[in-house]
XYZ file of C-alpha atoms in Angstrom:
482
model
C -48.552 -64.649 17.690
C -47.988 -63.999 21.370
C -45.351 -66.551 22.251
C -42.975 -69.185 20.926
C -42.408 -72.496 22.637
C -38.629 -72.482 22.364
C -36.973 -75.284 24.365
C -34.063 -73.315 25.815
C -31.277 -75.230 27.518
C -29.796 -72.710 29.930
C -26.990 -75.067 30.947
C -25.915 -75.608 27.323
C -22.594 -74.359 25.937
C -24.561 -72.578 23.203
C -25.517 -68.979 23.987
C -29.243 -68.470 24.561
C -29.479 -66.074 21.629
C -28.049 -68.782 19.329
C -30.662 -71.261 20.545
C -33.440 -68.750 19.800
C -31.910 -67.874 16.420
C -31.500 -71.518 15.370
C -35.010 -72.467 16.513
C -36.743 -69.675 14.567
C -34.512 -70.157 11.509
C -35.314 -73.872 11.358
C -39.037 -73.255 11.876
C -39.030 -70.829 8.947
C -37.032 -73.123 6.682
C -39.270 -76.132 7.265
C -42.405 -74.059 6.691
C -43.821 -74.156 10.225
C -43.631 -70.364 10.358
C -45.055 -69.158 7.012
C -44.189 -65.927 5.250
C -45.987 -62.955 6.739
C -46.422 -64.480 10.184
C -45.839 -61.956 12.922
C -43.296 -62.807 15.611
C -43.761 -61.844 19.237
C -42.138 -58.591 20.277
C -38.689 -58.854 21.828
C -40.135 -57.683 25.130
C -42.955 -60.261 25.071
C -40.698 -63.163 24.065
C -38.099 -62.247 26.691
C -40.796 -62.163 29.372
C -42.234 -65.491 28.193
C -38.801 -67.193 28.187
C -37.729 -65.395 31.387
C -34.507 -64.093 29.881
C -32.988 -60.661 29.209
C -34.563 -58.700 26.379
C -31.112 -58.022 24.908
C -30.728 -61.783 24.316
C -33.833 -61.818 22.131
C -32.644 -58.598 20.451
C -29.418 -60.310 19.380
C -31.293 -63.349 18.007
C -33.753 -61.204 16.045
C -30.912 -59.024 14.802
C -29.065 -62.003 13.329
C -32.272 -63.251 11.667
C -32.821 -59.762 10.232
C -29.295 -59.540 8.848
C -29.660 -62.924 7.113
C -33.076 -62.107 5.641
C -35.182 -64.655 7.529
C -37.351 -61.961 9.085
C -38.071 -58.303 8.374
C -38.844 -55.384 10.645
C -41.736 -53.121 9.691
C -41.693 -49.809 11.588
C -44.538 -49.466 14.112
C -45.838 -52.977 13.307
C -43.210 -55.484 14.412
C -41.180 -58.405 13.056
C -42.525 -60.684 10.314
C -41.317 -63.838 8.561
C -39.906 -63.180 5.082
C -40.782 -65.058 1.909
C -38.774 -68.282 1.885
C -37.889 -67.594 -1.763
C -35.883 -64.629 -0.536
C -33.630 -66.933 1.481
C -31.047 -69.097 -0.199
C -32.025 -72.769 -0.483
C -30.661 -75.432 -2.826
C -32.991 -76.104 -5.740
C -33.683 -79.660 -4.611
C -34.753 -78.683 -1.100
C -38.488 -78.733 -0.400
C -40.423 -77.202 2.451
C -41.192 -80.668 3.778
C -37.587 -81.776 4.187
C -36.018 -78.378 4.879
C -35.403 -79.034 8.577
C -33.615 -82.286 7.813
C -31.472 -80.494 5.221
C -30.508 -77.786 7.697
C -29.605 -80.231 10.459
C -27.882 -82.881 8.349
C -26.492 -81.099 5.310
C -25.186 -77.767 6.514
C -22.706 -78.169 9.304
C -20.571 -75.439 7.705
C -22.460 -72.361 6.543
C -20.322 -69.928 4.512
C -22.924 -67.176 4.796
C -21.850 -63.716 3.548
C -24.389 -62.043 5.849
C -23.507 -63.450 9.270
C -20.997 -61.903 11.655
C -19.065 -63.070 14.711
C -20.373 -61.636 17.969
C -18.510 -64.042 20.248
C -16.172 -61.202 21.265
C -18.933 -58.670 21.862
C -18.338 -56.828 25.186
C -21.582 -57.901 26.850
C -20.411 -56.803 30.285
C -19.574 -53.300 29.024
C -22.904 -52.982 27.230
C -24.725 -54.176 30.357
C -22.853 -51.709 32.556
C -23.630 -48.809 30.237
C -27.283 -49.853 30.173
C -27.456 -49.694 33.965
C -25.687 -46.348 34.001
C -28.154 -44.911 31.504
C -31.101 -45.862 33.682
C -29.418 -44.515 36.821
C -27.876 -41.306 35.556
C -30.035 -40.068 32.694
C -32.910 -37.769 33.604
C -36.547 -38.611 32.987
C -36.493 -36.822 29.619
C -34.998 -39.985 28.144
C -38.510 -41.467 28.245
C -39.930 -38.581 26.211
C -40.347 -38.771 22.439
C -37.187 -36.838 21.514
C -35.949 -35.420 18.214
C -37.322 -37.141 15.127
C -33.820 -37.223 13.606
C -32.360 -38.974 16.668
C -30.812 -37.634 19.862
C -28.429 -34.761 19.211
C -25.563 -36.255 21.243
C -25.625 -39.477 19.237
C -25.811 -37.638 15.918
C -22.866 -35.487 16.982
C -20.867 -38.587 17.966
C -21.674 -40.154 14.568
C -20.418 -37.009 12.822
C -17.128 -37.176 14.720
C -16.723 -40.875 13.954
C -17.491 -40.476 10.241
C -15.146 -37.533 9.837
C -12.251 -39.391 11.441
C -12.823 -42.764 9.781
C -14.377 -41.980 6.392
C -13.674 -38.299 5.783
C -17.400 -37.529 5.764
C -18.148 -33.839 6.268
C -21.486 -33.159 7.944
C -23.262 -31.513 10.858
C -25.662 -33.225 13.284
C -28.553 -31.478 11.520
C -27.792 -33.508 8.386
C -27.869 -36.859 10.217
C -30.977 -39.018 10.648
C -30.855 -42.076 12.901
C -33.158 -44.981 12.063
C -33.838 -48.637 12.797
C -31.927 -50.178 9.908
C -31.048 -49.179 6.356
C -34.365 -50.504 5.060
C -36.281 -47.930 7.070
C -33.936 -45.123 6.045
C -34.265 -45.999 2.350
C -38.051 -45.925 2.671
C -37.805 -42.589 4.478
C -35.573 -41.260 1.702
C -38.193 -42.302 -0.849
C -40.754 -40.260 1.040
C -38.428 -37.255 1.012
C -37.555 -37.450 -2.689
C -40.901 -38.775 -3.887
C -41.504 -41.926 -5.939
C -41.594 -42.581 -9.692
C -37.865 -42.000 -10.080
C -35.567 -44.125 -12.199
C -33.036 -45.607 -9.797
C -29.852 -47.188 -11.144
C -28.751 -50.194 -9.079
C -25.569 -52.238 -9.431
C -26.056 -55.627 -11.055
C -25.456 -58.039 -9.323
C -26.953 -56.184 -6.405
C -27.923 -55.938 -2.777
C -31.397 -57.278 -3.478
C -33.146 -55.818 -0.435
C -32.375 -52.276 -1.584
C -33.624 -53.019 -5.104
C -36.856 -54.443 -3.724
C -37.374 -51.423 -1.484
C -37.027 -49.024 -4.414
C -39.363 -51.111 -6.557
C -41.999 -51.563 -3.853
C -42.027 -47.807 -3.252
C -42.941 -47.032 -6.850
C -39.512 -46.348 -8.360
C -38.354 -47.908 -11.621
C -35.206 -49.920 -10.922
C -32.599 -49.937 -13.696
C -29.962 -52.693 -13.418
C -26.548 -51.331 -14.446
C -23.722 -53.765 -15.107
C -20.298 -53.647 -13.491
C -16.759 -53.812 -14.731
C -13.594 -54.279 -12.674
C -14.043 -50.771 -11.199
C -17.700 -50.950 -10.256
C -20.838 -49.463 -11.845
C -20.218 -48.578 -15.497
C -20.829 -44.864 -15.987
C -21.494 -45.224 -19.731
C -24.383 -47.588 -18.982
C -25.507 -45.370 -16.104
C -25.921 -42.514 -18.595
C -27.882 -44.721 -21.001
C -30.213 -45.864 -18.222
C -31.834 -42.455 -17.916
C -31.660 -42.783 -14.128
C -31.941 -39.787 -11.814
C -30.637 -41.624 -8.760
C -27.726 -44.078 -8.520
C -27.466 -46.528 -5.595
C -23.873 -47.742 -5.167
C -21.704 -49.592 -2.639
C -18.282 -48.169 -3.567
C -16.227 -49.204 -0.525
C -16.942 -52.839 -1.265
C -19.583 -53.686 -3.824
C -22.035 -56.290 -2.605
C -21.790 -59.084 -3.545
C -18.806 -58.958 -5.960
C -16.382 -57.336 -3.509
C -15.206 -54.746 -6.076
C -13.604 -51.684 -4.466
C -14.415 -48.632 -6.575
C -11.229 -46.614 -7.260
C -11.125 -42.844 -6.895
C -11.221 -42.316 -10.660
C -14.549 -44.125 -11.038
C -15.920 -42.325 -7.994
C -15.134 -38.996 -9.633
C -16.832 -40.155 -12.842
C -20.041 -40.966 -10.977
C -19.885 -37.638 -9.159
C -19.476 -35.911 -12.537
C -22.588 -37.721 -13.790
C -24.545 -36.452 -10.777
C -23.254 -32.896 -11.212
C -24.560 -32.730 -14.787
C -28.206 -32.419 -13.699
C -29.720 -30.705 -10.659
C -32.187 -33.591 -10.216
C -29.524 -36.303 -9.981
C -28.336 -37.770 -6.691
C -26.166 -40.657 -5.504
C -26.980 -42.964 -2.588
C -23.731 -44.291 -1.109
C -24.239 -47.392 1.039
C -21.041 -47.736 3.081
C -22.240 -50.919 4.785
C -18.921 -52.524 5.857
C -16.195 -49.999 5.136
C -14.608 -50.709 8.540
C -13.129 -54.010 7.375
C -10.297 -53.485 4.901
C -7.176 -55.672 4.823
C -4.990 -54.365 1.985
C -3.970 -50.930 0.802
C -4.830 -47.548 2.232
C -8.441 -46.558 2.972
C -10.244 -44.932 0.059
C -12.257 -41.835 0.968
C -16.012 -42.091 0.808
C -17.921 -40.641 -2.131
C -19.438 -38.138 0.277
C -15.960 -36.915 1.209
C -15.275 -36.167 -2.470
C -18.632 -34.476 -3.043
C -18.482 -30.679 -3.269
C -21.974 -29.963 -4.612
C -24.259 -31.807 -2.190
C -25.038 -34.777 -4.438
C -24.393 -37.733 -2.129
C -26.727 -39.287 0.436
C -24.533 -41.364 2.755
C -25.843 -44.513 4.473
C -24.064 -46.348 7.291
C -24.945 -48.935 9.907
C -23.713 -50.392 13.180
C -25.208 -53.813 12.358
C -21.970 -55.118 10.833
C -19.492 -53.306 13.047
C -21.207 -53.923 16.413
C -24.065 -56.443 16.161
C -27.195 -56.967 14.032
C -29.469 -56.540 17.051
C -28.319 -52.954 17.561
C -30.601 -52.054 14.627
C -29.170 -48.542 14.425
C -28.317 -47.074 11.050
C -27.755 -43.486 10.020
C -28.238 -41.369 6.926
C -26.321 -38.187 6.115
C -28.384 -35.916 3.867
C -26.856 -33.187 1.697
C -28.162 -29.721 2.692
C -30.740 -29.515 -0.105
C -32.348 -32.850 0.803
C -32.064 -32.117 4.539
C -34.182 -29.025 3.918
C -36.770 -31.148 2.069
C -36.857 -33.518 5.045
C -37.569 -30.628 7.429
C -40.346 -29.387 5.178
C -42.002 -32.745 4.434
C -41.313 -35.231 7.217
C -40.451 -33.272 10.359
C -43.389 -34.973 12.113
C -42.205 -38.600 11.629
C -40.942 -39.947 14.967
C -37.602 -41.693 15.344
C -37.781 -45.483 15.105
C -34.928 -46.062 17.564
C -35.568 -46.079 21.312
C -33.963 -43.123 23.081
C -32.646 -45.564 25.665
C -30.846 -47.549 22.960
C -29.553 -44.295 21.478
C -28.181 -43.241 24.870
C -26.432 -46.586 25.343
C -24.892 -46.397 21.887
C -23.806 -42.791 22.477
C -21.878 -43.772 25.619
C -20.441 -46.817 23.814
C -19.059 -44.492 21.138
C -18.073 -41.575 23.362
C -16.203 -43.641 25.951
C -14.047 -45.317 23.297
C -15.550 -48.799 23.608
C -16.621 -48.877 19.951
C -13.143 -48.057 18.668
C -11.563 -50.717 20.892
C -14.157 -53.308 19.868
C -13.751 -52.438 16.199
C -9.967 -52.844 16.414
C -10.466 -56.193 18.116
C -12.878 -57.363 15.421
C -10.574 -56.182 12.625
C -7.826 -58.339 14.096
C -10.197 -61.282 14.555
C -11.584 -61.070 11.017
C -8.108 -60.496 9.563
C -7.002 -63.758 11.159
C -9.961 -65.637 9.681
C -9.485 -63.890 6.336
C -5.811 -64.887 6.104
C -6.551 -68.439 7.222
C -9.286 -68.822 4.606
C -7.046 -67.554 1.807
C -4.248 -69.860 2.937
C -6.576 -72.867 2.914
C -7.878 -71.836 -0.524
C -4.425 -71.949 -2.140
C -5.019 -75.395 -3.733
C -8.276 -74.015 -5.202
C -6.439 -71.437 -7.338
C -5.742 -74.099 -9.938
C -9.475 -74.375 -10.532
C -10.895 -71.021 -9.392
C -10.036 -67.333 -9.596
C -10.337 -65.776 -6.132
C -11.417 -62.153 -5.815
C -12.951 -59.700 -3.353
C -10.316 -60.525 -0.751
C -9.102 -56.987 -0.080
C -11.948 -56.062 2.253
C -15.221 -57.181 3.780
C -16.272 -60.542 5.155
C -16.515 -62.826 2.109
C -14.572 -63.836 -0.995
C -15.640 -64.805 -4.514
C -14.636 -68.012 -6.293
C -15.007 -67.994 -10.095
C -14.661 -71.396 -11.757
C -12.138 -71.530 -14.599
C -13.880 -74.492 -16.208
C -16.873 -73.224 -18.171
C -18.529 -76.650 -18.019
C -19.003 -76.289 -14.252
C -22.345 -74.847 -13.174
C -23.277 -73.194 -9.921
C -26.005 -75.793 -9.392
C -23.513 -78.640 -9.711
C -21.024 -77.021 -7.323
C -23.770 -76.260 -4.801
C -25.016 -79.840 -4.926
C -21.535 -81.253 -4.438
C -20.920 -78.897 -1.502
C -24.225 -79.910 0.041
C -23.195 -83.564 -0.099
C -20.227 -82.584 2.094
C -22.534 -80.710 4.529
C -21.336 -77.297 3.352
C -23.545 -74.332 2.507
C -22.112 -72.014 -0.139
C -23.877 -69.250 -2.078
C -24.074 -68.498 -5.789
C -23.738 -65.134 -7.522
C -26.744 -65.673 -9.779
C -29.076 -65.262 -6.794
C -28.031 -61.611 -6.655
C -28.769 -60.904 -10.313
C -31.571 -58.403 -10.970
C -32.348 -59.976 -14.346
C -34.529 -62.618 -12.697
C -36.149 -60.390 -10.083
C -39.914 -60.893 -10.396
C -41.254 -57.386 -9.977
C -43.020 -55.357 -12.647
C -41.312 -52.197 -11.423
C -37.903 -53.573 -12.423
C -36.758 -52.025 -15.682
C -36.320 -54.405 -18.601
C -32.983 -52.862 -19.554
C -31.216 -56.204 -19.648
C -29.764 -55.927 -23.138
C -26.668 -54.712 -21.285
C -25.706 -58.203 -20.256
C -22.967 -58.916 -17.778
C -19.514 -59.734 -19.148
C -19.079 -63.124 -20.774
C -16.951 -64.436 -17.934
C -19.503 -63.593 -15.239
C -22.378 -64.978 -17.314
C -20.630 -68.131 -18.499
C -18.556 -69.132 -15.482
C -19.907 -70.281 -12.144
C -19.315 -67.802 -9.321
C -19.616 -68.745 -5.654
C -19.617 -66.623 -2.514
C -17.837 -67.800 0.643
C -18.416 -65.835 3.825
C -16.287 -66.595 6.846
C -17.141 -64.128 9.612
C -19.388 -66.390 11.686
C -17.189 -69.484 11.365
C -14.503 -70.368 13.878
C -10.987 -71.043 12.626
C -11.560 -74.763 13.170
C -14.793 -74.599 11.163
C -13.040 -72.735 8.343
C -10.357 -75.432 8.134
C -12.829 -78.311 8.292
C -15.251 -76.642 5.885
C -12.572 -75.986 3.265
C -11.337 -79.577 3.559
C -14.869 -80.765 2.837
C -15.134 -78.449 -0.165
C -11.857 -79.912 -1.466
C -13.440 -83.337 -1.325
C -16.690 -82.079 -2.857
C -14.985 -80.435 -5.828
C -12.083 -82.904 -6.098
C -9.416 -80.286 -5.428
C -5.945 -81.828 -5.364
């Protein structure tokens, strides 16, 4: 596919990137762009639409973060399977566009973020400076791990914010966590048993399974992944999101973190993958150190990303390898080129080094804190009917129905009738994942409450304060909240 006929309205109040994002999203949802279809490159689409490439980058980045499209290194962007995107059970491909336009005025997506406050002028100025001041070497291939200056800046940032101890030689920069997880599989080899939290971040589970690993779902308790079940799983690798488990919002306490580290220390072949995807956004209590900061024996692979903290279109993630695995990388994969443009790396380096990232992050914390507090205030009448959890950090909260007769399907349908899009926890359960590589260890069922009571996810980051208020009022009507 070489071009898209997107009817941009350049005099509209809507940003151009939002128009591109909405057009492609709707085309995918109604079936006009089938799974597997290749999208035009950001450069080609920008040239066709006669707009800045960064505008297309932001649109594609948002679609990537929400799972509508996927990026395959060296090949391009492709439409994802529609089954991987949340849709109400009654929606069909034929009427999907009508459903999107008429039924979902308020989308409580847990994956979207607010980029209305993004410092476009600063980013544009840095971009110009990079082209003017950097020498011609910036157009050369560069270090496979990523430019040294950027890796050094990441080390400084991680040490100050998360207590991560590392050197630039341990850091690998890549185009998204998906790519880095696939790279890690190449380093460690396949055919491992990988323990994954259940419910889970499904993309990670699918990546492990597609790469030949056996995925073992391990249930959670109020502190995160259960170590007793982790031991029974026979896993050699544990993938966890301790700073804020996705999607339940559980923050793993230090005691449980030490238990998982003890599990890893019992066998030389065991490792932990710590995905610290949105640790920047915490609203209550003191920050909890990362697992990597507690690790003294080189057992933790640390994953981080700028997609949540800056913008999805940045497509820059980073992986901190313990010394033993870093050595394996140098031996096995030293020849694999970096998937992030050196120009983009230079821009990001200056954004970090000049203090713009810290200022932007503080601004976004304040913005999200305001939305977070407003949402919880508006949800006060709901507490009679729902338990609310996951509110200490991150960009979404969990509503668990107290009435066992309520089903997620019923609540979703009622919300849809009020033009609200909410998400259900069961869609993140590994039990129903259709992949032969997924382990059948599902005798360890989730707790009775989680299995028997409907659980809904409400994200708020991309909604304005007005939309939060209006959306919650509609949910009150939908669910007859007094």
